[in-house]
Short mmCIF file of C-alpha atoms in Angstrom, two decimals:
data_model
loop_
_atom_site.label_atom_id
_atom_site.label_comp_id
_atom_site.label_asym_id
_atom_site.label_seq_id
_atom_site.Cartn_x
_atom_site.Cartn_y
_atom_site.Cartn_z
CA THR A 100 -32.70 -21.00 -60.88
CA LEU A 101 -29.58 -19.18 -59.76
CA GLN A 102 -31.38 -17.93 -56.63
CA ALA A 103 -32.28 -21.49 -55.64
CA GLY A 104 -28.68 -22.56 -56.29
CA PHE A 105 -27.33 -19.90 -53.93
CA ALA A 106 -29.90 -20.81 -51.27
CA SER A 107 -28.89 -24.47 -51.53
CA LEU A 108 -25.18 -23.60 -51.34
CA LYS A 109 -25.76 -21.30 -48.37
CA GLN A 110 -27.54 -24.14 -46.57
CA GLN A 111 -24.71 -26.58 -47.36
CA VAL A 112 -22.05 -24.14 -46.10
CA GLN A 113 -24.02 -23.31 -42.93
CA ASN A 114 -24.49 -27.00 -42.15
CA ALA A 115 -20.83 -27.89 -42.74
CA GLU A 116 -18.68 -28.43 -39.70
CA PRO A 117 -15.93 -25.76 -39.75
CA SER A 118 -13.23 -28.37 -39.19
CA CYS A 119 -14.64 -30.89 -41.63
CA MET A 120 -12.36 -30.85 -44.64
CA ILE A 121 -12.17 -34.21 -46.41
CA GLY A 122 -9.10 -33.39 -48.49
CA TYR A 123 -7.28 -30.78 -50.54
CA GLY A 124 -5.00 -30.27 -53.50
CA TYR A 125 -2.98 -27.35 -54.80
CA ALA A 126 -0.59 -26.14 -57.46
CA THR A 127 1.75 -23.16 -57.61
CA ASP A 128 3.35 -21.32 -60.49
CA ARG A 129 6.03 -18.62 -60.46
CA GLY A 130 5.53 -17.93 -64.16
CA ARG A 131 4.09 -14.84 -65.76
CA THR A 132 1.97 -14.77 -68.89
CA ARG A 133 0.44 -12.21 -71.21
CA ALA A 134 -2.05 -14.71 -72.62
CA ARG A 135 -5.47 -13.34 -73.58
CA ASN A 136 -7.43 -16.61 -73.75
CA ALA A 137 -5.71 -19.52 -72.04
CA LYS A 138 -5.52 -22.07 -69.25
CA LEU A 139 -3.19 -20.69 -66.57
CA ILE A 140 -2.80 -23.41 -63.92
CA GLN A 141 -4.52 -26.69 -62.99
CA VAL A 142 -4.89 -29.22 -60.18
CA ALA A 143 -5.89 -32.87 -60.59
CA TYR A 144 -7.88 -33.78 -57.49
CA ASN A 145 -9.31 -37.17 -56.54
CA LYS A 146 -12.62 -36.34 -54.83
CA LYS A 147 -13.23 -38.72 -51.93
CA ARG A 148 -17.03 -38.57 -51.67
CA ASP A 149 -20.11 -37.93 -53.84
CA ASP A 150 -21.89 -35.68 -51.35
CA THR A 151 -19.15 -33.09 -50.72
CA LEU A 152 -18.63 -29.55 -51.98
CA LEU A 153 -15.48 -28.21 -53.65
CA ARG A 154 -14.08 -24.83 -52.60
CA VAL A 155 -11.60 -23.10 -54.92
CA ILE A 156 -9.16 -20.30 -54.10
CA TYR A 157 -6.97 -18.92 -56.92
CA SER A 158 -4.61 -16.08 -56.05
CA THR A 159 -2.29 -14.18 -58.38
CA ASN A 160 -1.36 -10.68 -59.59
CA THR A 161 -3.31 -9.29 -62.54
CA ARG A 162 -3.01 -6.39 -64.97
CA VAL A 163 -5.25 -4.97 -67.67
CA ILE A 164 -4.62 -1.92 -69.87
CA GLY A 165 -7.18 -0.36 -72.22
CA GLU A 166 -6.33 1.48 -75.44
CA LYS A 167 -3.61 4.05 -74.96
CA GLU A 168 -4.24 6.26 -77.99
CA GLY A 169 -7.20 8.20 -79.43
CA GLY A 170 -9.31 8.49 -76.31
CA GLY A 171 -9.38 4.73 -76.02
CA ARG A 172 -11.86 2.25 -74.67
CA HIS A 173 -11.73 0.28 -71.46
CA GLY A 174 -9.91 -3.04 -71.63
CA ALA A 175 -11.31 -5.94 -69.64
CA SER A 176 -10.31 -9.51 -68.87
CA VAL A 177 -11.99 -12.30 -66.93
CA TRP A 178 -10.16 -14.77 -64.72
CA TYR A 179 -12.34 -17.83 -64.09
CA ILE A 180 -12.38 -21.43 -62.85
CA LYS A 181 -13.32 -24.62 -64.73
CA PHE A 182 -14.07 -28.10 -63.41
CA ASP A 183 -13.34 -30.89 -65.91
CA ASN A 184 -13.26 -28.21 -68.64
CA ARG A 185 -16.68 -26.76 -67.72
CA GLU A 186 -17.65 -23.74 -65.67
CA CYS A 187 -19.56 -24.29 -62.45
CA SER A 188 -23.35 -24.22 -62.81
CA SER A 189 -24.36 -24.62 -59.17
CA PRO A 190 -24.37 -22.21 -57.54
CA GLY A 191 -22.84 -20.36 -60.52
CA SER A 192 -19.63 -19.49 -62.36
CA ILE A 193 -16.55 -18.54 -60.33
CA THR A 194 -15.05 -15.41 -61.91
CA ASN A 195 -13.20 -12.16 -61.36
CA ILE A 196 -13.30 -9.31 -63.90
CA MET A 197 -10.71 -6.55 -64.13
CA VAL A 198 -11.38 -3.39 -66.17
CA SER A 199 -8.85 -0.64 -66.86
CA HIS A 200 -8.59 2.49 -68.98
CA ARG A 201 -5.14 3.67 -70.05
CA GLN A 202 -3.47 2.59 -66.81
CA ASN A 203 -0.75 0.04 -66.15
CA THR A 204 -1.88 -1.12 -62.73
CA HIS A 205 -0.88 -4.46 -61.26
CA VAL A 206 -3.42 -5.69 -58.71
CA PRO A 207 -3.38 -8.73 -56.43
CA ALA A 208 -6.51 -10.78 -57.11
CA VAL A 209 -8.32 -13.73 -55.58
CA VAL A 210 -10.90 -15.77 -57.48
CA THR A 211 -12.81 -17.89 -54.99
CA GLY A 212 -16.05 -19.83 -54.73
CA PHE A 213 -17.81 -23.13 -54.17
CA CYS A 214 -19.03 -25.66 -56.72
CA SER A 215 -21.17 -28.77 -56.58
CA ASN A 216 -22.35 -29.10 -60.23
CA THR A 217 -21.37 -28.30 -63.80
CA ALA A 218 -23.52 -28.64 -66.93
CA ALA A 219 -22.40 -32.31 -67.00
CA GLY A 220 -23.95 -32.92 -63.56
CA ARG A 221 -22.78 -33.32 -59.97
CA LEU A 222 -19.05 -33.30 -59.25
CA GLY A 223 -19.04 -36.81 -57.83
CA LYS A 224 -16.42 -39.05 -56.29
CA GLY A 225 -13.34 -39.61 -58.46
CA LYS A 226 -10.74 -37.68 -60.43
CA HIS A 227 -11.46 -34.07 -61.43
CA VAL A 228 -9.27 -31.46 -63.08
CA ILE A 229 -9.80 -27.95 -61.72
CA SER A 230 -8.18 -25.13 -63.67
CA ALA A 231 -7.88 -21.34 -63.71
CA HIS A 232 -8.29 -19.55 -67.06
CA ILE A 233 -8.27 -16.08 -68.58
CA ARG A 234 -10.40 -14.65 -71.40
CA THR A 235 -10.99 -11.20 -72.82
CA LEU A 236 -14.39 -9.54 -72.52
CA PRO A 237 -16.05 -9.18 -75.97
CA GLY A 238 -16.67 -5.65 -77.22
CA ARG A 239 -13.83 -4.15 -75.21
CA ALA A 240 -10.44 -2.83 -76.25
CA ASP A 241 -7.48 -5.23 -76.33
CA PRO A 242 -6.80 -5.44 -72.59
CA HIS A 243 -3.10 -6.39 -72.80
CA PRO A 244 -3.59 -8.62 -69.73
CA GLU A 245 -0.89 -10.03 -67.57
CA THR A 246 -1.14 -12.79 -64.96
CA GLY A 247 1.40 -13.68 -62.28
CA TRP A 248 3.59 -10.58 -62.37
CA GLU A 249 6.35 -10.85 -59.73
CA THR A 250 4.40 -13.29 -57.57
CA GLN A 251 3.60 -16.92 -57.02
CA SER A 252 0.17 -17.88 -58.30
CA THR A 253 -1.62 -20.54 -56.24
CA LEU A 254 -4.67 -22.70 -56.99
CA LEU A 255 -6.07 -24.40 -53.86
CA ILE A 256 -8.89 -26.96 -53.87
CA GLN A 257 -10.68 -28.03 -50.66
CA GLU A 258 -13.23 -30.80 -50.39
CA LEU A 259 -15.70 -29.89 -47.64
CA CYS A 260 -18.27 -31.96 -45.75
CA PRO A 261 -21.91 -31.52 -46.76
#
């Protein structure tokens, strides 16, 4: 269950030595996109051990606008992380949702979390591709999203001791 996954993750993080980082990888992008459903940035990382945990930190600027005319509905977009083209399953997906109604607000955002498993199984030793994506939220107005406005987007991967 999700509750058990969080308990297991909490135990792994509490038992980790604060200075015990096995390795890291990162990518940066100065670009800006108005994509609604797309891959935004990726890092290829060669995981050193089977028993470690991956921590992800994605930072960027985001914008969402709902419908501007006729009372309008709220627009919403989801920024999320994938590991080898799958979302994290343990302890859970790594996401950030932005909702807006008739406003053009640009907001700095950080999508961060830990992952040890996807639906394909444990993220073991070897090459993995970690990527940040955007998608619209079904049933909402066209959000007119924007990612990376006037900033440098960064995707950082850290491999932590168990």
